[in-house]
Amino acid sequence: IATVNIQARQFILNGNYGYNIANSNTQGIDSFVSVPQNPGFDYGRASFGVRHRLTVLQSYTAPYGFVVASLLTVQSGTPFNVTTGSDLTGNNQFNARPGYGVCGAPGVVSTRYGCLDPNPAGKGERIVPFGIGMGPSNMLLDMRLSKTIGIGPRVKVESAGTTCSGE
């Protein structure tokens, strides 16, 4: 994690960059392993394992009390698991991963991850690794223009060390 903070008279800039490598064999309290006898079979990139995340905040106090502020967040894609949507292990969980098949063979589907067999035979067939998918990168930009308007009489602020008369 790297952070930069710059403050000038009317300008504030704060930047934060984070690099993350997180692997896990579970994706939280509501996740289930795909092979109950081997939890390590699902070891791979964690669903919260976003590799790169950049956040930039800025605030500028313009003339007449206007404040212009923005927040920019940019992050790389979130990993996800490629599944068949089938219960291949009989554990009532529909999170089985496909195997790599021979392109053009019956039942094998050609995808961006290779030729996948949604019904792997089991022994000897290589299964798609956990967390192989990568979601899209995204960017979020929020901007705000504000001005504070006071209602009522001005409150006089006394400086430290002076006394205020009871007028």
Coordinates of C-alpha atoms in Angstrom, one line a residue:
I1 CA 0.0 0.0 0.0
A2 CA 1.3 3.4 -0.9
T3 CA -0.3 6.7 0.1
V4 CA 0.5 10.3 -1.0
N5 CA -1.0 13.4 0.7
I6 CA -0.5 16.9 -0.6
Q7 CA -2.1 19.9 1.1
A8 CA -1.8 23.5 -0.1
R9 CA -3.7 26.6 0.8
Q10 CA -6.9 25.8 -1.1
F11 CA -6.1 22.4 -2.5
I12 CA -6.0 18.9 -1.0
L13 CA -4.9 15.8 -2.9
N14 CA -4.8 12.3 -1.5
G15 CA -3.8 9.2 -3.4
N16 CA -3.8 5.6 -2.4
Y17 CA -2.6 2.6 -4.3
G18 CA -2.9 -1.0 -3.2
Y19 CA -1.5 -4.2 -4.7
N20 CA -3.1 -7.4 -3.4
I21 CA -2.3 -11.1 -3.7
A22 CA -4.8 -13.2 -1.9
N23 CA -5.4 -16.9 -2.2
S24 CA -7.9 -19.0 -0.4
N25 CA -9.7 -22.3 -0.4
T26 CA -13.0 -20.7 0.7
Q27 CA -14.8 -17.6 -0.5
G28 CA -16.6 -16.8 2.7
I29 CA -19.2 -18.1 5.0
D30 CA -21.7 -18.8 2.3
S31 CA -19.4 -20.7 0.0
F32 CA -19.1 -24.5 -0.4
V33 CA -16.1 -26.5 -1.6
S34 CA -16.6 -28.3 -4.9
V35 CA -15.1 -31.6 -3.6
P36 CA -15.9 -32.1 0.1
Q37 CA -13.1 -34.7 0.6
N38 CA -10.5 -32.3 -0.7
P39 CA -10.9 -28.6 0.3
G40 CA -7.5 -27.9 -1.2
F41 CA -8.9 -28.6 -4.6
D42 CA -10.5 -25.2 -4.5
Y43 CA -7.4 -23.3 -3.6
G44 CA -6.8 -20.3 -5.8
R45 CA -7.3 -16.5 -6.1
A46 CA -9.8 -15.3 -3.5
S47 CA -12.9 -13.5 -4.8
F48 CA -11.8 -10.3 -2.9
G49 CA -8.3 -10.6 -4.5
V50 CA -8.4 -7.5 -6.7
R51 CA -4.7 -7.1 -7.8
H52 CA -4.6 -3.3 -8.3
R53 CA -6.7 -0.6 -6.7
L54 CA -6.1 3.2 -7.0
T55 CA -8.0 5.9 -5.2
V56 CA -7.5 9.6 -5.7
L57 CA -9.4 12.3 -3.7
Q58 CA -9.1 16.0 -4.3
S59 CA -10.7 19.1 -2.9
Y60 CA -10.3 22.7 -4.0
T61 CA -11.8 25.7 -2.3
A62 CA -12.7 28.1 -5.0
P63 CA -13.5 31.8 -4.7
Y64 CA -16.8 32.8 -3.0
G65 CA -16.7 29.7 -0.7
F66 CA -17.4 27.1 -3.4
V67 CA -15.8 23.7 -3.0
V68 CA -15.0 21.4 -5.9
A69 CA -14.2 17.8 -4.9
S70 CA -13.8 14.5 -6.7
L71 CA -13.2 10.9 -5.9
L72 CA -11.6 8.6 -8.5
T73 CA -11.4 4.9 -8.0
V74 CA -9.8 2.5 -10.5
Q75 CA -9.4 -1.2 -10.0
S76 CA -8.4 -4.3 -11.9
G77 CA -11.0 -7.1 -12.4
T78 CA -12.4 -9.3 -9.7
P79 CA -11.5 -13.0 -10.1
F80 CA -14.4 -15.5 -10.5
N81 CA -14.8 -19.2 -10.8
V82 CA -15.8 -21.0 -14.0
T83 CA -18.4 -23.7 -13.1
T84 CA -20.7 -26.1 -15.0
G85 CA -23.8 -25.4 -12.9
S86 CA -24.0 -29.1 -12.2
D87 CA -23.7 -31.3 -9.1
L88 CA -21.0 -33.7 -10.3
T89 CA -20.0 -34.9 -6.8
G90 CA -23.5 -35.6 -5.3
N91 CA -23.1 -33.0 -2.5
N92 CA -26.1 -30.9 -3.5
Q93 CA -23.9 -28.0 -4.5
F94 CA -23.9 -26.9 -8.1
N95 CA -20.4 -25.5 -8.2
A96 CA -18.5 -28.2 -10.1
R97 CA -15.7 -27.0 -12.5
P98 CA -15.4 -28.3 -16.0
G99 CA -12.4 -30.2 -17.3
Y100 CA -10.3 -29.5 -20.3
G101 CA -11.5 -31.5 -23.3
V102 CA -10.5 -32.1 -26.9
C103 CA -11.7 -29.4 -29.2
G104 CA -14.4 -30.6 -31.5
A105 CA -15.3 -33.7 -29.4
P106 CA -19.0 -34.2 -28.6
G107 CA -20.2 -32.2 -25.6
V108 CA -17.0 -30.1 -25.4
V109 CA -17.6 -26.3 -25.5
S110 CA -15.1 -23.9 -27.0
T111 CA -14.6 -20.9 -24.7
R112 CA -12.0 -18.1 -24.1
Y113 CA -10.6 -20.4 -21.4
G114 CA -10.1 -23.3 -23.8
C115 CA -12.2 -26.3 -24.9
L116 CA -14.1 -27.2 -21.8
D117 CA -15.9 -30.5 -21.0
P118 CA -18.9 -29.8 -18.7
N119 CA -19.0 -33.5 -17.7
P120 CA -15.4 -34.4 -16.9
A121 CA -14.8 -38.2 -16.6
G122 CA -12.9 -37.8 -13.3
K123 CA -9.6 -39.7 -13.1
G124 CA -6.9 -38.3 -15.3
E125 CA -8.9 -35.4 -16.8
R126 CA -7.4 -32.0 -16.0
I127 CA -10.0 -29.7 -14.2
V128 CA -10.1 -26.0 -14.8
P129 CA -8.2 -24.2 -12.0
F130 CA -10.1 -22.4 -9.3
G131 CA -10.6 -18.6 -9.9
I132 CA -9.5 -18.7 -13.5
G133 CA -12.0 -16.1 -14.7
M134 CA -11.3 -12.4 -14.5
G135 CA -14.0 -9.8 -14.5
P136 CA -13.7 -6.4 -16.2
S137 CA -11.6 -3.6 -14.7
N138 CA -13.7 -0.6 -13.6
M139 CA -13.4 3.0 -12.9
L140 CA -15.7 5.2 -10.8
L141 CA -15.5 9.0 -10.8
D142 CA -17.7 11.1 -8.4
M143 CA -17.6 14.9 -8.5
R144 CA -19.2 17.4 -6.2
L145 CA -19.7 21.2 -6.2
S146 CA -20.9 22.7 -2.9
K147 CA -21.3 25.9 -1.1
T148 CA -22.2 26.4 2.6
I149 CA -24.8 29.1 3.2
G150 CA -25.3 30.3 6.8
I151 CA -28.7 31.3 8.1
G152 CA -29.0 33.7 11.1
P153 CA -26.6 36.1 12.7
R154 CA -22.9 35.7 12.4
V155 CA -21.3 34.2 15.5
K156 CA -18.3 36.2 16.7
V157 CA -15.3 34.0 17.5
E158 CA -12.9 35.2 20.1
S159 CA -9.2 34.4 19.8
A160 CA -7.4 32.3 22.4
G161 CA -6.2 34.3 25.4
T162 CA -8.7 37.1 25.2
T163 CA -11.7 37.6 27.4
C164 CA -15.2 38.3 26.2
S165 CA -17.2 41.1 27.9
G166 CA -20.7 40.4 29.0
E167 CA -22.4 42.8 26.5

